[in-house]
CSV table of C-alpha atoms in Angstrom, one decimal:
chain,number,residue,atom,x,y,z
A,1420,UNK,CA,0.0,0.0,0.0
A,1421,UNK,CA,1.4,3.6,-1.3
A,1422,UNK,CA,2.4,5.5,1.9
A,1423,UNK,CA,1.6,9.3,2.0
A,1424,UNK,CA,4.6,11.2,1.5
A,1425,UNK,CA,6.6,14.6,0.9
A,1426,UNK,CA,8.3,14.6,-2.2
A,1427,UNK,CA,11.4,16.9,-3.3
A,1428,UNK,CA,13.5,16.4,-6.2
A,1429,UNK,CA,17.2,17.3,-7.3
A,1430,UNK,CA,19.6,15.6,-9.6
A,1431,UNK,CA,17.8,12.7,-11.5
A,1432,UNK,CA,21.6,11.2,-11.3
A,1433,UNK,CA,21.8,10.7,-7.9
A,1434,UNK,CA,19.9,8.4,-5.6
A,1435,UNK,CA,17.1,9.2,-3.5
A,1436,UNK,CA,17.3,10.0,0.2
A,1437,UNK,CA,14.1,8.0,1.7
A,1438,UNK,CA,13.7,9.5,5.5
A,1439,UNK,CA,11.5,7.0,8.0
A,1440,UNK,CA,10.9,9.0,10.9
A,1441,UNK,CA,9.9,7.0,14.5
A,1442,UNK,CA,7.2,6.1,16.4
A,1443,UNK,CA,4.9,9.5,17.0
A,1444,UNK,CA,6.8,11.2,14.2
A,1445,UNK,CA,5.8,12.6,10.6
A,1446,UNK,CA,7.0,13.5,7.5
A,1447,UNK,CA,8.5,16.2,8.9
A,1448,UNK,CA,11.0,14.9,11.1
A,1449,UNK,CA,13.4,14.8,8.8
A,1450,UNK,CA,13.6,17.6,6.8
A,1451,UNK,CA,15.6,19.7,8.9
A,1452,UNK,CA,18.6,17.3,8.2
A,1453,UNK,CA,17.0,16.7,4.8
A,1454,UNK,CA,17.1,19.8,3.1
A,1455,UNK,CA,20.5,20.0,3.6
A,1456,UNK,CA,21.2,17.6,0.6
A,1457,UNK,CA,19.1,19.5,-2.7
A,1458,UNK,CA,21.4,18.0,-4.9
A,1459,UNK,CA,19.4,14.6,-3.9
A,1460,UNK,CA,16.0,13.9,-4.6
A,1461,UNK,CA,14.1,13.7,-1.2
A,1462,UNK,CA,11.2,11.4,-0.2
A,1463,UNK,CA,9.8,11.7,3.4
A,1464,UNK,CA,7.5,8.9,4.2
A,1465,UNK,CA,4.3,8.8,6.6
A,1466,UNK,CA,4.1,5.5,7.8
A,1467,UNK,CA,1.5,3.8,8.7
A,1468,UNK,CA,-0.5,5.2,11.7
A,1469,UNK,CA,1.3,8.5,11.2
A,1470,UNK,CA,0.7,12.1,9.8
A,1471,UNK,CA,-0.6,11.5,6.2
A,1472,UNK,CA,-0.9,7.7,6.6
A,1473,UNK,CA,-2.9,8.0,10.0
A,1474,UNK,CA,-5.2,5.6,8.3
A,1475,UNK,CA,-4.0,3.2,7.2
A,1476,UNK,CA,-3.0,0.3,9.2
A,1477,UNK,CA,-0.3,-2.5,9.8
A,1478,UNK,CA,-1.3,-5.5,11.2
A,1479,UNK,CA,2.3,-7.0,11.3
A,1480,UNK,CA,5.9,-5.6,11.5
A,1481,UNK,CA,6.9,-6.6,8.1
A,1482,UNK,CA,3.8,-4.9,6.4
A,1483,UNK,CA,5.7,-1.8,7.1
A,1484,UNK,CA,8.7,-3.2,5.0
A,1485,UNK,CA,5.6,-4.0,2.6
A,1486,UNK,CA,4.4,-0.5,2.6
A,1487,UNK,CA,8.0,1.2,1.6
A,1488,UNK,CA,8.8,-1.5,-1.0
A,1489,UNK,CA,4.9,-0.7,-2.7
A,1490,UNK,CA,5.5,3.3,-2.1
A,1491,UNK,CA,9.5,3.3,-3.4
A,1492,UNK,CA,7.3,1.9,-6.6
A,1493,UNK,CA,4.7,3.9,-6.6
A,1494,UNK,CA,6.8,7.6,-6.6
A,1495,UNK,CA,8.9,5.8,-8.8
A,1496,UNK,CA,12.5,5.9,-6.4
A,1497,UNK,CA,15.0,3.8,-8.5
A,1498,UNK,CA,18.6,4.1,-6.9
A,1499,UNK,CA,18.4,5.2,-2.9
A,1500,UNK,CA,19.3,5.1,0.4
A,1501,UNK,CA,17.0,4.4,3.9
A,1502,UNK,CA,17.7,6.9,6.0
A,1503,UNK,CA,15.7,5.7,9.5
A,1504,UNK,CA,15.4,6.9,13.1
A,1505,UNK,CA,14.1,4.5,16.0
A,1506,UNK,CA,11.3,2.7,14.7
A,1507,UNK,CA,11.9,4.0,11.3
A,1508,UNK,CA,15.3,2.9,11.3
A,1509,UNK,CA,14.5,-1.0,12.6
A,1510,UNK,CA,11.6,-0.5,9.2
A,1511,UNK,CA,14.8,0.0,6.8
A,1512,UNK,CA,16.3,-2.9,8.0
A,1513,UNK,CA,13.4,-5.3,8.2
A,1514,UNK,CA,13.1,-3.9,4.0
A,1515,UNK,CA,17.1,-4.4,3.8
A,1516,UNK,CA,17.0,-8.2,5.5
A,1517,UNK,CA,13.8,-9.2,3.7
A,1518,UNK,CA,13.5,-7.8,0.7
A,1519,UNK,CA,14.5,-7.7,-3.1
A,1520,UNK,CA,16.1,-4.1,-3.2
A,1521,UNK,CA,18.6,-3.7,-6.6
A,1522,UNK,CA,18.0,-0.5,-6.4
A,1523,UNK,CA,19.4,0.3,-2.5
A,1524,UNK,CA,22.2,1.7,-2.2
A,1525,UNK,CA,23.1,1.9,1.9
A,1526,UNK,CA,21.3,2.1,4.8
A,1527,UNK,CA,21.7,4.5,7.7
A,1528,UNK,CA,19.6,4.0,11.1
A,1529,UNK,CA,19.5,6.4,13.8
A,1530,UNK,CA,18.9,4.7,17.1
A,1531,UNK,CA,17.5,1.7,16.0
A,1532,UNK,CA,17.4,-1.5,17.6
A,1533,UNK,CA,18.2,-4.9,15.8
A,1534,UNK,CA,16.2,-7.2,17.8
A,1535,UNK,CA,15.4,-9.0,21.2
A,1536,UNK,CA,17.5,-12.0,21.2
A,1537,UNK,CA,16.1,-13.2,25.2
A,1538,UNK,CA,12.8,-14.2,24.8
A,1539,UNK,CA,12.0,-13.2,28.9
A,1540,UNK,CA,13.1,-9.9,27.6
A,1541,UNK,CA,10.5,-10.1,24.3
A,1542,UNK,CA,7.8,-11.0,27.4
A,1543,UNK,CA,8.7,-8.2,29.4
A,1544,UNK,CA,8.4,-5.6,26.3
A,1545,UNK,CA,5.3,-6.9,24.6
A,1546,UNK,CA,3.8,-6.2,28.5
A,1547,UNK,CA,5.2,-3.1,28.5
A,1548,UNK,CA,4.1,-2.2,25.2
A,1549,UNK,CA,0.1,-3.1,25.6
A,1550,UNK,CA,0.2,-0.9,28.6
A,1551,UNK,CA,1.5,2.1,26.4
A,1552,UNK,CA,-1.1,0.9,24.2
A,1553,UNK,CA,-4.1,1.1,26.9
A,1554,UNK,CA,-2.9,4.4,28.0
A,1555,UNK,CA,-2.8,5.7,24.5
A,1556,UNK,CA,-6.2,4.5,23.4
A,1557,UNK,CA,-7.6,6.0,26.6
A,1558,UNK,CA,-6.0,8.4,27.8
A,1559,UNK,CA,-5.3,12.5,27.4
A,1560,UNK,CA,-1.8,12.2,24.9
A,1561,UNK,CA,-0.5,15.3,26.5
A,1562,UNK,CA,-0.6,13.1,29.8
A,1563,UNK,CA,0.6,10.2,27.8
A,1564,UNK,CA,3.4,11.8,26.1
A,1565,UNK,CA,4.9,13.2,29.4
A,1566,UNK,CA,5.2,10.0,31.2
A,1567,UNK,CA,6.7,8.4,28.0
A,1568,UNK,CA,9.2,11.1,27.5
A,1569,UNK,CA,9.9,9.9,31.1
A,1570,UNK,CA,11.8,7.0,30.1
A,1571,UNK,CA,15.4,5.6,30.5
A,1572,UNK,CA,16.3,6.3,26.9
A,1573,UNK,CA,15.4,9.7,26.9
A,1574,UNK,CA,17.3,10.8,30.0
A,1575,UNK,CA,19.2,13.1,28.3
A,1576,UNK,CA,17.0,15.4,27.4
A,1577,UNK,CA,15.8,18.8,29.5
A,1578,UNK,CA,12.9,19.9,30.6
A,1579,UNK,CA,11.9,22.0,28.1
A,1580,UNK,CA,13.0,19.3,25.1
A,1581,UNK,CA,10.3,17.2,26.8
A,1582,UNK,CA,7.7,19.8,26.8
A,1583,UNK,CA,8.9,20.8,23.5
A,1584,UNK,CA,8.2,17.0,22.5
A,1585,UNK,CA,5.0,16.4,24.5
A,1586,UNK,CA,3.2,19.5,22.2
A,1587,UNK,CA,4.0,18.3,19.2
A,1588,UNK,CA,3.7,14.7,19.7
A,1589,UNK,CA,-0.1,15.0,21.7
A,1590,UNK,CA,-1.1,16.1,18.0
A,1591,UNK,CA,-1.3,11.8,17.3
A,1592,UNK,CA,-4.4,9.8,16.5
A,1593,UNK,CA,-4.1,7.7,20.2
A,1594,UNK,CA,-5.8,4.8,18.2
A,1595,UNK,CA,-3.8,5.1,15.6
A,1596,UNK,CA,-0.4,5.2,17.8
A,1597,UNK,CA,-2.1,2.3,19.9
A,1598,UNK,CA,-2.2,-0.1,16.7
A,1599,UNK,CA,0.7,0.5,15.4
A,1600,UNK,CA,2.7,0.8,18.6
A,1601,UNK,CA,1.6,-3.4,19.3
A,1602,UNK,CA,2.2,-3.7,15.2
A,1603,UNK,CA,5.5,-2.8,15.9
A,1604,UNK,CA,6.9,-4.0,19.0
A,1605,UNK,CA,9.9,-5.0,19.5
A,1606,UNK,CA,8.8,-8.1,21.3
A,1607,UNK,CA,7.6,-9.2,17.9
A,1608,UNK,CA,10.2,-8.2,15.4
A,1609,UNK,CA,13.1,-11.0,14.2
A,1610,UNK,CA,16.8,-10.8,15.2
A,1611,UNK,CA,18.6,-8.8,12.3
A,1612,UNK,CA,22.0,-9.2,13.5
A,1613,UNK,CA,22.9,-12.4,11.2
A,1614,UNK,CA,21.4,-10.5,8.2
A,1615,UNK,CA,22.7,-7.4,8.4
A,1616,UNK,CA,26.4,-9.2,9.4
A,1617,UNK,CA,26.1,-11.6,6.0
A,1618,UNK,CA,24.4,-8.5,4.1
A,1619,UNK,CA,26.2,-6.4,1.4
A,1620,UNK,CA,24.5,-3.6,1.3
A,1621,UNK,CA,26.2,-0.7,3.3
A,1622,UNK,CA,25.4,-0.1,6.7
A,1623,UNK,CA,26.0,2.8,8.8
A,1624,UNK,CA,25.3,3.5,12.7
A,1625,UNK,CA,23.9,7.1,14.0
A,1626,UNK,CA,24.0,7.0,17.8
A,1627,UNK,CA,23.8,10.1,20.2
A,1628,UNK,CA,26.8,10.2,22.4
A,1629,UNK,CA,24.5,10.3,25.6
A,1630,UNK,CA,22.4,7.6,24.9
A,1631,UNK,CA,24.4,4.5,26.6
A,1632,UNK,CA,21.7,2.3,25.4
A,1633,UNK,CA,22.4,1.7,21.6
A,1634,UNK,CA,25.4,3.3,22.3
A,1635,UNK,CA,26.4,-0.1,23.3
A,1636,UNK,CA,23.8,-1.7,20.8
A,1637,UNK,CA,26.0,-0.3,18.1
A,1638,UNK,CA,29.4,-1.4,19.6
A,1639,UNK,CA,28.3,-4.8,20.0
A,1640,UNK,CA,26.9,-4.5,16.3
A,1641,UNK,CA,30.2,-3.7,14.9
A,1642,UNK,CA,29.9,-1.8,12.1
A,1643,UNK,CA,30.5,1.5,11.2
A,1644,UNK,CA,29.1,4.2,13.6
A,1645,UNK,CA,29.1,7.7,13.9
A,1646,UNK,CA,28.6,9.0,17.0
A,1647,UNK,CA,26.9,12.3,17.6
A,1648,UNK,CA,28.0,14.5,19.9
A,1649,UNK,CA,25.6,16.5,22.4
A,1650,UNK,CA,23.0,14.3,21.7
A,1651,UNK,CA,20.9,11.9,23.7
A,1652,UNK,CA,18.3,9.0,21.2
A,1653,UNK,CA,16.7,11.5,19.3
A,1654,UNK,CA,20.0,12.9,17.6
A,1655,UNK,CA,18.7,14.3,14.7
A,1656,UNK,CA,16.3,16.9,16.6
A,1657,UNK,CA,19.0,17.5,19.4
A,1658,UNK,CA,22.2,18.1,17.1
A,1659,UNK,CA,20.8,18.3,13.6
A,1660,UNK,CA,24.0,20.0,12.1
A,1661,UNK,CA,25.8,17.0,14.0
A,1662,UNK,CA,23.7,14.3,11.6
A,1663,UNK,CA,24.4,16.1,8.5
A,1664,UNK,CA,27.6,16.4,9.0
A,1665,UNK,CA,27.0,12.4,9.6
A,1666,UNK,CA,25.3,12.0,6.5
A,1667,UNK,CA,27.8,14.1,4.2
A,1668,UNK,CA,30.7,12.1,5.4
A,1669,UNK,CA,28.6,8.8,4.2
A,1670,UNK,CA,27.1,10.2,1.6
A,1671,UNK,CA,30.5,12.2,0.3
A,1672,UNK,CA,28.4,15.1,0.2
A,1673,UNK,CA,29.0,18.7,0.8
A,1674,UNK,CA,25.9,20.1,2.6
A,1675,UNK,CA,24.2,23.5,1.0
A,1676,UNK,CA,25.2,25.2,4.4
A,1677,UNK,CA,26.1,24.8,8.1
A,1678,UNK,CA,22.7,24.6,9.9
C-alpha cells in the first residue's frame, strides 16, 4: 500500500534520500537534516498510523517493509538510500534483510534496535508495550506523552525538550499510535544481526553520544558508527547540524550550508 509522503527532487543522477521518521513522528521529522542535501531527490514517508498515513494500518511488522517497498514503486524511487530513526530505522532494515532491493544503495539507522534475542526480555516488552497501548487508546496524549518522555532512553533530554516534545507529539491519533505501537513492538520483530552481518548492502550506525543504550547496541553491532556528539536517542532533533555532517561524510556530500 502507497504510503503518503513529501516529495522533493534534485539531480535525476543521484539516488534518492528515503527519511523513515519513528514512532509519534511525521513526515517532517526529517527535513531539517534533509534539506540539507538539494542535490538529492528527497522522499519523506508517513508510515502507517502517522501524519498523512494516519489511516491506514499494519497488522504485522513486516507490512511496514511492505508498505516502503509498494510506495518506493509507486513515486517511482530507483537508486536510494533508507535513512531511519528508532522505529523507522528498525523498518529499513526489516526492507534491507527481507526484501529484493537492486536499487538500494546503503542504509543508515539512527537509534535503531536490531532485535530481542532473550525471549523473557521479548515478554517483558510486549507487556510493556500493551500498557503504552491502553494508556494511548484511553487516555489524554499530553498526559501520555509526558510520562513516555519519562523513560530511561530519553534521560538526556531537558525539561523544556520534553515539553517541547509532548506539544507536538499530543497532536497523534491515540488509536492510531495504539495499533501500530503493538504492530511494531519489538517483542515481535526477528533478530537482524545475522542479516545485516552476512548483508552487502552498506550499513552505517547514528547513535547520540549520551544515549548508553544503543550506544552499546552499536558497539556490540560492529559496524561502522558515527557517534553524535551532544546528543541523547533522538540525535537528529537534538544536534541536527551533527547528523548532516554524519550523512555528508557517508554520503561524500557537501551540505548547501552549516545549519
Amino acid at each position: 500500500m502507497k504510503l503518503n509522503a513529501v516529495v522533493k527532487h534534485g539531480d535525476p543522477g543521484r539516488p534518492w534520500l528515503v527519511f523513515l521518521h519513528g514512532f509519534a513522528g511525521d513526515c517532517r521529522e526529517w527535513q531539517e537534516v534533509g534539506e540539507q542535501f538539494p542535490a538529492f531527490s528527497r522522499l519523506y514517508l508517513n508510515l502507517p498510523g502517522h501524519g498523512g498515513s494516519v489511516a491506514i494500518r499494519a497488522e504485522i511488522f513486516s507490512a511496514l517493509a511492505g508498505s516502503l517497498a509498494d510506495s518506493l514503486e509507486s513515486y517511482d524511487v530507483p537508486d536510494y538510500w533508507l535513512v531511519g530513526y528508532s522505529m523507522g530505522g528498525r523498518v529499513a532494515m526489516q526492507y534491507a534483510c527481507n526484501f529484493r532491493h537492486t536499487g538500494l544503495k546503503g542504509v543508515i539507522v539512527e537509534g535503531a534496535h536490531p532485535g530481542l534475542q532473550d525471549p523473557i526480555a521479548a515478554a517483558a516488552r510486549w507487556r510493556a508495550d500493551s500498557r503504552w497501548a491502553g494508556r494511548f487508546r484511553n487516555e489524554p496524549l499530553d498526559q501520555v506523552f509526558t510520562d513516555w518522555y519519562q523513560q530511561p532512553v530519553f534521560a538526556s533530554l531537558s525539561a523544556e525538550q520534553r515539553r517541547a516534545l509532548v506539544a507536538l507529539r499530543q497532536k497523534n491519533n491515540g488509536e492510531a499510535l495504539a495499533q501500530i505501537l503493538l504492530a511494531t513492538s519489538l517483542a515481535r520483530q526477528e533478530d537482524f544481526r545475522p542479516s545485516l552481518r552476512d548483508s552487502n548492502v552498506p550499513f552505517y550506525y547514528l547513535c547520540g553520544e549520551r544515549d548508553s543504550k544503543f550506544m552499546a547496541i552499536a558497539k556490540e553491532l560492529d559496524m561502522p558508527c558515527h557517534v553524535i556528539q551532544h546528543a541523547g536517542h533522538n540525535a537528529h532533533r537534538e544536534n541536527p547540524a551533527g547528523v548532516v555532517d554524519a550523512l555528508a561524510q557517508i554520503l561524500r556530500y557537501r551540505p548547501k550550508e552549516s545549519l
